[in-house]
Coordinates of C-alpha atoms in Angstrom, one line a residue:
M355 CA 0.1 -0.1 0.0
M356 CA 2.7 2.5 1.1
L357 CA 5.2 1.3 -1.3
E358 CA 2.9 2.0 -4.4
K359 CA 2.5 5.5 -3.2
I360 CA 6.4 5.7 -2.8
Q361 CA 6.9 4.4 -6.2
Q362 CA 4.6 6.9 -7.7
S363 CA 6.3 9.9 -6.0
M364 CA 10.1 9.0 -6.1
Q365 CA 11.2 12.6 -5.9
S366 CA 8.8 13.9 -3.4
P367 CA 10.2 15.1 0.1
I368 CA 8.1 12.2 1.8
M369 CA 9.8 9.7 -0.4
K370 CA 13.2 11.1 0.7
A371 CA 12.2 10.7 4.3
L372 CA 11.1 7.2 3.8
M373 CA 14.2 6.1 2.2
F374 CA 15.9 5.8 5.4
I375 CA 15.1 2.4 6.9
I376 CA 15.4 1.8 10.7
I377 CA 18.6 -0.2 11.3
V378 CA 17.2 -2.5 14.0
F379 CA 14.6 -3.7 11.4
F380 CA 17.3 -4.8 9.1
I381 CA 19.0 -6.7 11.9
G382 CA 15.7 -8.3 13.1
A383 CA 15.1 -9.3 9.4
G384 CA 18.3 -11.1 9.0
Y385 CA 18.6 -9.2 5.8
F386 CA 22.3 -9.8 5.2
G387 CA 22.7 -13.4 6.0
A388 CA 25.3 -15.1 8.1
N389 CA 28.1 -15.7 5.9
M390 CA 30.1 -12.5 6.6
F391 CA 33.6 -13.6 6.9
G392 CA 34.6 -15.2 3.5
G393 CA 37.5 -14.2 1.4
D394 CA 39.5 -11.0 2.7
P395 CA 39.4 -11.2 6.5
E396 CA 39.8 -7.5 6.8
K397 CA 36.8 -6.8 4.4
I398 CA 33.4 -7.9 5.4
A399 CA 31.4 -6.2 2.9
E400 CA 31.2 -3.3 0.3
V401 CA 28.2 -0.9 0.2
E402 CA 28.2 1.1 -3.0
G403 CA 31.9 1.5 -3.1
V404 CA 32.4 1.8 0.7
S405 CA 34.3 -0.9 2.5
I406 CA 33.5 -2.3 5.9
S407 CA 36.4 -4.1 7.6
G408 CA 36.8 -6.7 10.3
Q409 CA 38.6 -4.1 12.5
A410 CA 35.6 -2.1 12.8
V411 CA 33.7 -5.1 14.0
Q412 CA 36.4 -5.8 16.6
R413 CA 36.5 -2.0 17.7
R414 CA 32.8 -2.4 18.4
I415 CA 33.4 -5.4 20.5
D416 CA 36.1 -3.9 22.4
N417 CA 33.9 -1.0 23.3
M418 CA 31.4 -3.4 24.6
R419 CA 33.9 -5.4 26.6
Q420 CA 35.3 -2.1 28.1
R421 CA 31.9 -0.7 29.0
D422 CA 30.5 -3.9 30.4
G423 CA 33.5 -5.6 32.0
A424 CA 32.6 -9.0 33.7
E425 CA 29.1 -8.8 32.4
F426 CA 30.2 -9.1 28.9
E427 CA 32.0 -12.5 29.8
K428 CA 28.8 -13.7 31.2
R429 CA 26.7 -12.8 28.2
Y430 CA 29.3 -14.2 25.8
P431 CA 30.9 -17.2 27.5
T432 CA 31.7 -19.3 24.4
E433 CA 33.4 -18.8 21.0
A434 CA 30.1 -19.8 19.5
S435 CA 28.3 -16.9 21.3
R436 CA 31.2 -14.5 20.5
E437 CA 30.9 -15.4 16.8
Q438 CA 27.3 -14.8 17.0
L439 CA 28.0 -11.4 18.4
R440 CA 30.5 -10.7 15.6
Q441 CA 27.9 -11.7 12.9
S442 CA 25.3 -9.4 14.6
I443 CA 27.7 -6.5 14.8
A444 CA 28.7 -7.0 11.1
Q445 CA 25.2 -6.9 10.1
Q446 CA 24.7 -3.6 12.1
L447 CA 27.7 -1.9 10.4
I448 CA 26.4 -3.0 6.9
S449 CA 22.9 -1.9 7.9
Q450 CA 24.4 1.5 8.9
E451 CA 26.3 1.8 5.7
V452 CA 23.1 0.9 3.7
V453 CA 21.3 3.6 5.6
D454 CA 24.1 6.2 4.9
A455 CA 24.0 5.2 1.1
G456 CA 20.1 5.8 1.1
I457 CA 20.5 9.2 2.8
A458 CA 23.1 10.1 0.2
N459 CA 20.9 8.9 -2.6
A460 CA 17.9 10.7 -1.3
G461 CA 19.9 13.9 -1.0
M462 CA 18.2 14.6 2.5
T463 CA 20.2 16.5 5.2
A464 CA 19.3 18.3 8.4
S465 CA 19.7 21.9 8.8
D466 CA 22.6 23.5 10.8
E467 CA 20.2 24.5 13.6
Q468 CA 18.7 20.9 13.9
V469 CA 22.4 19.5 14.0
K470 CA 23.3 21.9 16.7
K471 CA 20.2 21.2 18.8
W472 CA 20.7 17.5 18.4
I473 CA 24.4 17.7 19.6
R474 CA 23.6 19.7 22.7
T475 CA 21.1 17.0 23.7
F476 CA 23.4 14.1 22.7
E477 CA 23.5 11.8 25.9
P478 CA 27.2 11.3 25.9
F479 CA 27.8 15.0 26.0
Q480 CA 25.6 15.5 29.1
S481 CA 26.8 16.2 32.6
N482 CA 24.1 16.2 35.3
G483 CA 21.6 16.6 32.8
E484 CA 23.1 19.6 30.8
Y485 CA 25.3 19.9 27.8
S486 CA 29.0 20.0 28.9
S487 CA 31.7 21.1 26.4
F488 CA 34.2 19.2 28.3
Q489 CA 32.3 16.0 28.1
A490 CA 31.8 16.4 24.6
R491 CA 35.5 17.2 23.6
E492 CA 36.5 14.2 25.7
F493 CA 34.0 11.9 24.0
L494 CA 35.4 13.0 20.6
R495 CA 38.8 12.5 21.6
A496 CA 38.4 9.0 23.2
N497 CA 36.5 7.9 20.3
G498 CA 38.6 9.5 17.5
W499 CA 35.7 11.5 16.1
S500 CA 36.4 14.7 14.2
E501 CA 33.8 17.5 14.2
D502 CA 32.9 16.8 10.6
Y503 CA 32.2 13.1 11.6
L504 CA 30.0 14.2 14.5
N505 CA 28.0 16.5 12.2
E506 CA 27.5 13.6 9.7
Y507 CA 26.6 11.3 12.5
A508 CA 24.0 13.8 13.8
Q509 CA 22.4 14.2 10.3
E510 CA 21.9 10.4 10.0
R511 CA 20.3 10.1 13.3
I512 CA 18.0 13.1 12.7
A513 CA 17.0 11.4 9.3
A514 CA 16.3 8.1 11.0
E515 CA 14.2 9.8 13.5
Q516 CA 12.2 11.5 10.8
L517 CA 11.8 8.0 9.2
Q518 CA 10.5 6.5 12.2
N519 CA 8.0 9.4 12.7
A520 CA 6.9 9.1 9.0
M521 CA 6.4 5.4 9.2
N522 CA 4.3 5.8 12.5
S523 CA 2.3 8.5 11.2
S524 CA 1.4 6.8 8.1
G525 CA -0.1 3.6 9.8
F526 CA -3.7 3.1 10.1
A527 CA -6.2 0.5 11.1
L528 CA -9.4 -0.6 9.2
N529 CA -12.6 -1.6 11.3
N530 CA -12.7 -5.2 10.1
E531 CA -9.0 -5.6 11.2
I532 CA -9.8 -4.4 14.8
E533 CA -12.9 -6.7 14.9
T534 CA -10.8 -9.7 13.9
L535 CA -8.3 -9.0 16.5
Y536 CA -10.9 -8.7 19.1
R537 CA -12.4 -12.1 18.1
L538 CA -9.0 -13.7 18.2
Q539 CA -8.0 -11.9 21.5
E540 CA -11.3 -12.4 23.6
Q541 CA -12.4 -15.9 22.3
T542 CA -12.7 -18.5 24.9
R543 CA -12.5 -22.4 24.7
N544 CA -14.3 -25.2 26.2
V545 CA -11.8 -28.0 26.9
R546 CA -10.9 -31.0 28.9
V547 CA -7.0 -31.6 29.2
L548 CA -4.9 -34.3 30.7
K549 CA -1.3 -33.5 31.3
V550 CA 1.0 -36.4 31.0
P551 CA 4.4 -35.4 32.6
V552 CA 7.5 -37.3 31.2
A553 CA 8.8 -37.3 34.8
S554 CA 5.9 -39.5 35.9
F555 CA 7.6 -42.3 33.9
S556 CA 11.1 -41.9 34.7
E557 CA 11.2 -44.1 37.7
S558 CA 9.9 -47.2 35.7
V559 CA 12.7 -47.0 33.2
T560 CA 15.1 -50.0 33.0
F561 CA 18.1 -50.8 31.0
E562 CA 19.1 -54.1 29.2
D563 CA 22.5 -55.5 29.8
N564 CA 25.3 -53.6 27.9
E565 CA 22.8 -51.2 26.7
L566 CA 24.7 -48.2 28.1
E567 CA 28.0 -49.2 26.7
D568 CA 26.3 -50.1 23.3
Y569 CA 25.0 -46.5 23.3
Y570 CA 28.4 -45.2 24.3
N571 CA 30.2 -47.0 21.5
K572 CA 27.6 -46.0 18.9
N573 CA 27.6 -42.4 19.8
K574 CA 31.2 -41.6 20.7
S575 CA 31.3 -38.3 18.7
R576 CA 28.9 -36.9 21.4
F577 CA 31.4 -37.6 24.2
M578 CA 34.5 -36.0 22.7
Q579 CA 36.9 -34.1 24.9
P580 CA 37.9 -31.0 22.8
E581 CA 41.4 -30.1 22.3
Q582 CA 42.8 -28.1 25.1
I583 CA 45.8 -25.8 25.6
N584 CA 47.6 -23.9 28.4
L585 CA 49.4 -20.8 27.2
K586 CA 52.1 -18.7 28.8
Y587 CA 51.5 -15.2 27.8
V588 CA 52.8 -11.5 28.2
R589 CA 49.9 -8.9 27.9
L590 CA 50.4 -5.1 27.4
S591 CA 47.1 -3.1 27.8
A592 CA 46.9 0.5 28.0
D593 CA 43.7 0.2 30.1
A594 CA 45.6 -1.8 32.8
L595 CA 48.1 1.0 33.1
V596 CA 45.7 3.6 33.7
E597 CA 45.1 3.1 37.3
A598 CA 48.8 2.9 38.2
K599 CA 49.3 6.3 36.2
K600 CA 46.6 8.0 38.2
A601 CA 48.8 7.7 41.4
D602 CA 51.6 9.7 39.5
V603 CA 49.3 12.7 38.6
T604 CA 50.3 15.6 40.8
E605 CA 48.2 18.7 41.8
E606 CA 50.6 20.8 39.6
D607 CA 49.8 18.5 36.8
I608 CA 46.2 18.9 37.3
Q609 CA 46.4 22.7 37.6
A610 CA 48.4 23.0 34.5
Y611 CA 46.2 20.9 32.4
Y612 CA 43.2 23.1 33.7
E613 CA 44.8 26.3 32.7
Q614 CA 46.1 25.0 29.3
Q615 CA 42.7 23.6 28.4
S616 CA 40.6 26.5 29.9
S617 CA 39.0 27.4 26.6
L618 CA 37.9 23.7 26.1
L619 CA 36.6 23.5 29.7
S620 CA 34.3 26.4 29.4
D621 CA 30.7 26.8 28.1
P622 CA 31.2 29.3 25.2
A623 CA 29.3 32.6 25.1
E624 CA 26.0 32.3 23.4
I625 CA 23.9 34.7 21.5
Q626 CA 20.3 34.9 20.5
V627 CA 19.0 37.2 17.6
A628 CA 15.9 37.7 15.4
H629 CA 16.0 38.3 11.8
I630 CA 13.7 39.3 8.8
L631 CA 14.7 37.5 5.6
I632 CA 13.6 38.9 2.2
D633 CA 14.8 36.2 -0.2
N634 CA 16.0 36.6 -3.7
S635 CA 12.8 35.5 -5.2
V636 CA 11.0 38.6 -4.1
D637 CA 10.9 41.5 -6.5
D638 CA 13.4 44.3 -5.5
A639 CA 14.4 42.3 -2.5
Q640 CA 17.0 44.7 -1.5
A641 CA 14.8 47.7 -1.7
K642 CA 12.1 46.0 0.3
A643 CA 14.6 45.1 3.0
E644 CA 16.0 48.8 3.1
E645 CA 12.3 50.0 3.4
L646 CA 11.6 47.6 6.4
L647 CA 14.9 48.8 8.1
Q648 CA 13.7 52.3 7.9
Q649 CA 10.3 51.4 9.4
I650 CA 12.2 49.6 12.3
N651 CA 14.6 52.7 12.9
S652 CA 11.4 54.8 13.0
G653 CA 9.9 52.7 15.8
A654 CA 8.1 50.0 14.1
D655 CA 7.8 46.6 16.0
F656 CA 10.5 44.2 14.7
A657 CA 8.5 41.0 15.5
E658 CA 5.4 42.3 13.8
L659 CA 7.3 43.3 10.7
A660 CA 9.0 39.7 10.8
K661 CA 5.5 37.8 11.0
E662 CA 4.2 39.9 8.1
H663 CA 7.1 40.1 5.7
S664 CA 9.9 37.6 6.4
S665 CA 10.5 34.9 3.8
D666 CA 11.6 32.8 6.7
T667 CA 8.1 31.8 7.8
F668 CA 9.1 29.3 10.3
S669 CA 11.1 32.0 12.4
G670 CA 8.8 34.7 11.4
E671 CA 5.8 33.1 13.1
D672 CA 7.9 33.5 16.3
G673 CA 8.8 37.3 15.5
G674 CA 12.0 36.2 13.6
Q675 CA 13.4 34.7 16.7
L676 CA 16.2 32.0 16.2
D677 CA 17.7 29.5 18.6
W678 CA 20.6 30.2 20.8
V679 CA 23.9 29.6 19.3
D680 CA 27.7 29.7 20.4
A681 CA 28.8 33.2 19.9
V682 CA 32.1 32.3 18.2
E683 CA 33.3 32.7 14.5
Q684 CA 33.6 29.8 12.2
S685 CA 37.2 28.5 12.1
E686 CA 39.3 25.3 11.4
N687 CA 38.5 24.4 15.1
S688 CA 35.0 25.4 15.3
A689 CA 31.8 25.3 13.4
G690 CA 30.9 28.9 14.8
T691 CA 27.2 29.8 14.8
G692 CA 26.4 27.8 12.0
W693 CA 25.1 30.9 10.0
A694 CA 26.1 32.2 6.7
P695 CA 29.5 34.0 7.2
E696 CA 27.9 37.4 6.3
F697 CA 25.2 36.8 8.7
E698 CA 27.4 35.5 11.4
K699 CA 29.9 38.4 11.2
A700 CA 27.1 41.2 11.6
A701 CA 25.4 39.5 14.3
L702 CA 28.3 38.9 16.4
A703 CA 29.2 42.6 15.9
L704 CA 26.0 43.5 17.8
E705 CA 26.7 44.6 21.3
N706 CA 23.6 45.7 23.1
K707 CA 20.2 44.1 23.4
G708 CA 17.8 45.7 20.9
D709 CA 20.7 46.7 18.5
V710 CA 19.8 46.2 14.9
T711 CA 22.2 45.7 11.9
E712 CA 22.0 47.4 8.5
V713 CA 20.7 45.2 5.6
V714 CA 23.0 42.1 5.3
E715 CA 23.2 40.2 2.1
T716 CA 23.9 36.4 1.9
D717 CA 23.2 33.8 -0.6
F718 CA 19.7 33.4 0.8
G719 CA 18.7 37.0 0.3
F720 CA 18.7 40.1 2.4
H721 CA 18.5 40.1 6.2
I722 CA 17.9 42.6 9.0
I723 CA 19.2 41.3 12.4
K724 CA 18.2 42.1 15.9
L725 CA 20.3 41.2 19.0
L726 CA 17.8 39.7 21.6
D727 CA 20.2 38.5 24.2
R728 CA 23.6 37.4 25.1
R729 CA 25.1 34.9 27.6
E730 CA 28.7 35.2 29.0
A731 CA 31.0 32.3 28.8
E732 CA 31.1 30.1 31.9
K733 CA 34.3 28.4 32.9
T734 CA 33.7 25.1 34.6
P735 CA 35.2 25.1 38.3
L736 CA 38.3 22.9 38.7
S737 CA 36.6 21.1 41.4
D738 CA 34.1 19.8 39.1
M739 CA 36.5 18.6 36.6
R740 CA 39.2 17.2 38.9
D741 CA 38.3 13.5 38.3
E742 CA 38.0 13.8 34.6
I743 CA 41.3 15.6 34.3
V744 CA 43.0 13.0 36.4
Q745 CA 41.5 10.3 34.1
S746 CA 42.7 12.1 31.0
L747 CA 46.2 12.7 32.2
A748 CA 46.6 9.1 33.5
K749 CA 45.2 7.8 30.1
E750 CA 47.6 10.1 28.1
A751 CA 50.5 8.6 30.2
A752 CA 49.3 5.1 29.8
D753 CA 49.0 5.5 26.1
D754 CA 52.4 6.7 25.8
E755 CA 54.0 3.9 27.9
F756 CA 51.8 1.4 26.0
Y757 CA 53.3 2.7 22.4
T758 CA 56.7 2.8 24.0
K759 CA 56.5 -0.9 25.2
E760 CA 54.8 -2.0 22.1
S761 CA 57.6 -0.8 20.0
K762 CA 60.2 -2.3 22.4
L763 CA 58.5 -5.8 22.3
A764 CA 58.4 -5.8 18.4
E765 CA 62.1 -4.9 18.4
V766 CA 63.3 -7.7 20.9
L767 CA 61.0 -10.4 19.5
F768 CA 63.5 -11.8 17.2
E769 CA 66.5 -11.8 19.7
Y770 CA 64.5 -13.0 22.7
G771 CA 61.6 -14.8 21.2
D772 CA 63.0 -18.4 22.1
N773 CA 62.2 -17.7 25.7
I774 CA 59.0 -15.8 26.9
D775 CA 60.4 -14.9 30.2
T776 CA 63.4 -13.3 29.0
F777 CA 61.2 -11.6 26.3
A778 CA 58.9 -10.2 28.9
E779 CA 61.8 -9.0 31.1
Q780 CA 62.9 -6.5 28.4
V781 CA 59.9 -4.3 29.2
G782 CA 59.3 -5.1 32.8
L783 CA 56.1 -7.3 32.1
E784 CA 54.8 -10.3 34.0
V785 CA 54.5 -13.8 32.3
Q786 CA 51.1 -15.3 33.1
E787 CA 49.3 -18.7 32.3
T788 CA 45.8 -19.2 31.0
G789 CA 45.3 -22.7 32.5
M790 CA 44.1 -25.3 30.3
F791 CA 41.1 -24.3 28.1
S792 CA 39.2 -25.4 25.0
R793 CA 37.9 -23.2 22.3
D794 CA 34.7 -23.0 24.0
N795 CA 35.3 -22.8 27.8
G796 CA 37.9 -20.2 28.2
T797 CA 37.6 -17.4 30.7
G798 CA 39.3 -14.0 31.0
I799 CA 42.0 -13.5 28.3
A800 CA 41.3 -17.1 27.2
A801 CA 38.0 -16.0 26.1
E802 CA 39.3 -13.2 23.9
P803 CA 38.2 -14.2 20.2
A804 CA 41.5 -13.0 18.7
L805 CA 43.5 -15.2 21.0
V806 CA 41.3 -18.2 20.8
E807 CA 41.4 -17.9 17.0
Q808 CA 45.4 -18.2 17.1
A809 CA 45.8 -20.5 20.2
F810 CA 44.8 -23.7 18.4
T811 CA 46.7 -23.2 15.3
A812 CA 49.8 -25.3 14.3
K813 CA 52.1 -22.3 14.7
I814 CA 51.3 -22.1 18.3
I815 CA 50.9 -25.7 19.2
D816 CA 53.9 -26.9 17.5
S817 CA 56.3 -24.2 18.3
E818 CA 58.3 -23.2 21.4
Q819 CA 58.9 -19.7 20.1
V820 CA 57.0 -16.6 21.2
S821 CA 54.2 -15.9 18.9
D822 CA 53.7 -12.9 16.8
K823 CA 51.8 -10.0 18.3
I824 CA 48.0 -10.9 18.7
V825 CA 45.8 -7.8 18.8
L826 CA 43.0 -8.0 21.2
S827 CA 42.0 -4.3 20.7
S828 CA 43.5 -1.2 19.5
K829 CA 45.7 -0.8 22.7
D830 CA 45.7 -4.2 24.1
I831 CA 48.1 -6.8 22.7
V832 CA 49.5 -10.3 23.8
Y833 CA 52.2 -12.6 23.2
V834 CA 51.9 -16.3 23.7
T835 CA 53.7 -19.6 23.8
A836 CA 52.2 -23.0 24.4
K837 CA 53.1 -24.7 27.7
D838 CA 50.8 -27.9 27.6
Y839 CA 48.5 -29.3 25.0
Q840 CA 46.0 -32.0 24.8
A841 CA 44.6 -33.2 21.6
E842 CA 40.9 -34.1 21.0
K843 CA 39.9 -37.5 22.5
V844 CA 36.9 -39.5 23.5
K845 CA 36.0 -39.2 27.2
P846 CA 36.2 -42.5 29.2
F847 CA 32.9 -44.5 29.5
E848 CA 32.9 -44.1 33.4
E849 CA 33.1 -40.5 33.1
V850 CA 30.1 -40.1 30.8
K851 CA 28.0 -42.9 32.2
P852 CA 25.9 -40.5 34.2
Q853 CA 25.2 -38.4 31.2
I854 CA 24.2 -41.5 29.1
V855 CA 21.8 -42.7 31.9
A856 CA 20.1 -39.4 32.1
T857 CA 19.9 -39.1 28.3
L858 CA 18.3 -42.7 27.8
T859 CA 16.2 -42.3 30.8
Q860 CA 14.6 -39.2 29.3
E861 CA 14.3 -40.6 25.9
K862 CA 12.6 -43.8 27.2
A863 CA 10.4 -41.8 29.7
A864 CA 9.1 -39.5 26.8
K865 CA 8.4 -42.5 24.8
N866 CA 6.4 -44.0 27.5
A867 CA 4.5 -40.8 28.3
E868 CA 3.6 -40.4 24.6
S869 CA 2.5 -43.9 24.4
F870 CA 0.4 -43.6 27.5
A871 CA -1.2 -40.4 26.2
N872 CA -2.1 -42.2 22.9
K873 CA -3.6 -45.0 24.7
V874 CA -5.9 -42.6 26.7
L875 CA -6.7 -41.0 23.3
E876 CA -7.8 -44.4 21.8
A877 CA -9.8 -45.2 24.8
V878 CA -11.8 -41.8 24.8
E879 CA -12.4 -42.0 21.0
S880 CA -13.7 -45.5 21.3
G881 CA -16.1 -44.6 24.2
E882 CA -14.3 -46.6 26.9
S883 CA -13.4 -45.3 30.2
A884 CA -9.7 -44.4 30.7
G885 CA -10.3 -43.6 34.4
A886 CA -8.5 -46.6 35.8
M887 CA -5.3 -46.1 34.0
I888 CA -5.2 -42.5 34.5
A889 CA -5.9 -42.8 38.3
E890 CA -3.0 -45.6 38.3
Q891 CA -0.7 -43.0 37.0
G892 CA -1.8 -40.5 39.6
L893 CA -3.1 -38.1 36.8
E894 CA -6.5 -36.2 36.4
W895 CA -8.3 -34.3 33.9
Q896 CA -8.6 -30.5 34.0
E897 CA -11.9 -29.0 32.6
N898 CA -12.6 -25.5 31.7
D899 CA -15.6 -24.1 30.0
A900 CA -14.2 -20.7 29.3
L901 CA -10.5 -21.0 28.8
K902 CA -8.9 -17.6 27.7
R903 CA -5.5 -17.3 26.0
R904 CA -4.0 -15.6 29.3
D905 CA -5.7 -17.9 31.8
S906 CA -3.5 -18.1 34.8
G907 CA -5.5 -21.1 36.2
M908 CA -3.9 -23.4 33.7
D909 CA -0.3 -24.2 32.8
F910 CA 0.9 -21.9 30.1
A911 CA 2.1 -24.8 28.1
L912 CA -1.3 -26.4 28.0
V913 CA -2.9 -23.2 27.1
S914 CA -0.5 -22.7 24.3
A915 CA -1.3 -26.3 23.0
V916 CA -5.0 -25.7 23.3
Y917 CA -4.8 -22.6 21.2
Q918 CA -2.9 -24.4 18.5
M919 CA -5.8 -26.5 17.7
T920 CA -8.4 -25.6 15.1
A921 CA -11.9 -25.2 16.1
P922 CA -14.1 -28.3 16.0
E923 CA -16.6 -28.7 13.1
G924 CA -20.1 -29.2 14.1
E925 CA -20.9 -30.6 17.5
D926 CA -18.0 -33.2 17.6
S927 CA -15.1 -32.5 19.7
Q928 CA -11.6 -32.1 18.6
L929 CA -9.3 -34.7 20.2
Q930 CA -5.5 -34.8 20.0
V931 CA -2.3 -35.8 21.7
K932 CA -0.2 -32.7 21.8
P933 CA 3.6 -32.5 22.7
L934 CA 4.2 -29.5 24.9
F935 CA 7.1 -27.1 24.6
N936 CA 8.5 -28.2 28.0
G937 CA 8.8 -31.8 26.8
D938 CA 5.8 -33.2 28.3
Y939 CA 2.5 -34.5 26.6
A940 CA -1.1 -33.7 26.8
V941 CA -4.4 -35.2 25.7
I942 CA -6.6 -32.4 24.7
E943 CA -10.4 -32.6 24.1
L944 CA -11.4 -29.3 22.4
K945 CA -15.3 -29.1 22.6
E946 CA -16.3 -25.7 21.5
V947 CA -14.6 -22.1 20.5
N948 CA -16.7 -19.2 21.7
Y949 CA -16.5 -15.8 20.0
P950 CA -17.3 -12.5 21.6
D951 CA -19.9 -10.2 20.5
V952 CA -17.9 -7.4 18.7
S953 CA -20.7 -4.8 19.7
S954 CA -19.7 -5.3 23.4
M955 CA -16.0 -4.1 22.9
D956 CA -15.4 -1.1 25.0
E957 CA -13.7 2.1 24.1
A958 CA -10.4 1.1 25.9
T959 CA -10.1 -2.2 24.2
M960 CA -11.0 -0.6 20.9
T961 CA -8.2 1.9 21.2
Q962 CA -5.6 -0.7 22.3
L963 CA -6.6 -3.0 19.4
K964 CA -6.5 -0.2 16.9
Q965 CA -2.9 0.6 18.0
T966 CA -2.1 -3.0 17.7
A967 CA -3.6 -3.3 14.1
K968 CA -1.8 0.0 13.1
S969 CA 1.4 -1.3 14.4
L970 CA 0.9 -4.7 12.3
N971 CA 0.3 -2.6 9.4
V972 CA 3.4 -0.5 9.8
Q973 CA 5.3 -3.6 10.1
A974 CA 3.9 -4.9 6.8
D975 CA 4.6 -1.6 4.9
T976 CA 8.2 -1.5 6.5
A977 CA 8.8 -5.0 5.1
N978 CA 7.8 -3.9 1.6
L979 CA 10.0 -0.8 2.0
I980 CA 12.9 -3.1 3.0
Q981 CA 12.4 -5.0 -0.3
H982 CA 12.4 -1.8 -2.4
F983 CA 15.4 -0.6 -0.2
R984 CA 17.3 -3.8 -1.0
N985 CA 16.7 -3.4 -4.7
S986 CA 18.2 0.1 -4.7
I987 CA 21.5 -0.2 -2.7
E988 CA 24.1 -2.4 -3.8
V989 CA 25.7 -4.7 -1.1
K990 CA 28.8 -6.9 -2.0
Q991 CA 29.8 -9.6 0.4

């Protein structure tokens, strides 16, 4: 529906807004597939000529690890889970680049005022709920962002928000859709249910002679002990050096840094102006602007003239008033006010509230500018910045030491690479051990994907030499050598016997439970009484003449199974044995499905279902838009 409208108006502003698909939808839809790492290991994909590298994926993982600490290891304890994370992040990066390409193709961009407003509300730039220039600059420095990149990022986020708003505002729901949802949501079912737990049949399970050993011999691949290795390693991490460097920071260092960076630690002076614009499309634009200036100088109300005559209708409605901006000129180090250079120069020259410029010409037309207010620059007190300054100084010192030692290790590897202890002594580092670990059960450094990837290669296992540098992150490296290694082998029978007993017991009990449920079903269908066998097993029927989808009086697994069944035809009941998602079984007799009277739907329910139906329609429209978007953006993997 929406897609047809889009295709009919490819050049419209709405189309441009709709071209930006929400990144999370790409990820949830699994658009890009799983085979992300074939070919060049440094190149994951290419989106319209822009390459995405494996290093970018690793940097994102490093940031997560640094942010979450031990929680990261809990969430991603195995190589399989970490591989899944890498795949997910790779998809995110590709999706982001596809969105960027869509933005470029659509030619949509945010205004300078929108960008500046977004930046001042960007969460990482906030301190105690307010914009902090120090926080902003520290974030940019720590993440290697330039001001140009920040502006591009802000424009992309603004565009994505516009898309989300456009998609949400375009959705609607028809009355028949609401009524259908109401009938599905509020229906009830008359049922009789017999739950048959597998656990009830576990105690009666027995095994034939040699059955356990036969299972072991036929399924040895299930009982493999994976290869394991114990590594001696030397790790150099800038983050690990920071805490030690904090103790070396003196009060003199803090004061000197504060004075040197005083301009960066201050919120700049701000200015707010109003303007009247007569754009170049107006006949005799300059003459009209000069005439309005004469009226203002003669006492006419500036705001009223702006409302009546300004070509900038958006600000004109507010008397020509513009947002507050930093009162600094554009330069290599600053974006300035964001206004046109001629406009900026004239506005900053105004000194007193109420002062008005002469007519100022820019590429947009002719302006008259009035100073509404000024705010003086405010320097953040040293006491408020002390902890951040100590962290910055310690990090700088730690980075310097890291790069020095990193270079030294590279230099001495050839000479001392036959002995890891001597190698580590060259830079005063400690040799540590991982302990035995496999690909999937490593903890700490043994869980680092980059290390795990190298640990089980022949060049590590078969060599007594110190390895080449293994990069865990941009400022975290490790050198290793193998101390102990155990090849993959089959675990002894006695070690896995309890596991075999548990597996076979579960399998046999499940078969017995299913067989019992089918016997009950056969008895009921033939009109016989199944009461004796049910009682012997310690079970009983549950009956409900108005079972709802959200009925808390019955086990959720049973309710789910009941609502998977189709409604019975005529007066005959629907009888089935259903496996439950928790592994148990159930005999279900569905007698009747009762639908609600749509006319009884109250206003609150109608509102809720209308929103649900609208959301479903938006999802469908988004899926169509995704297909259109996939056809318009070239992705090579």
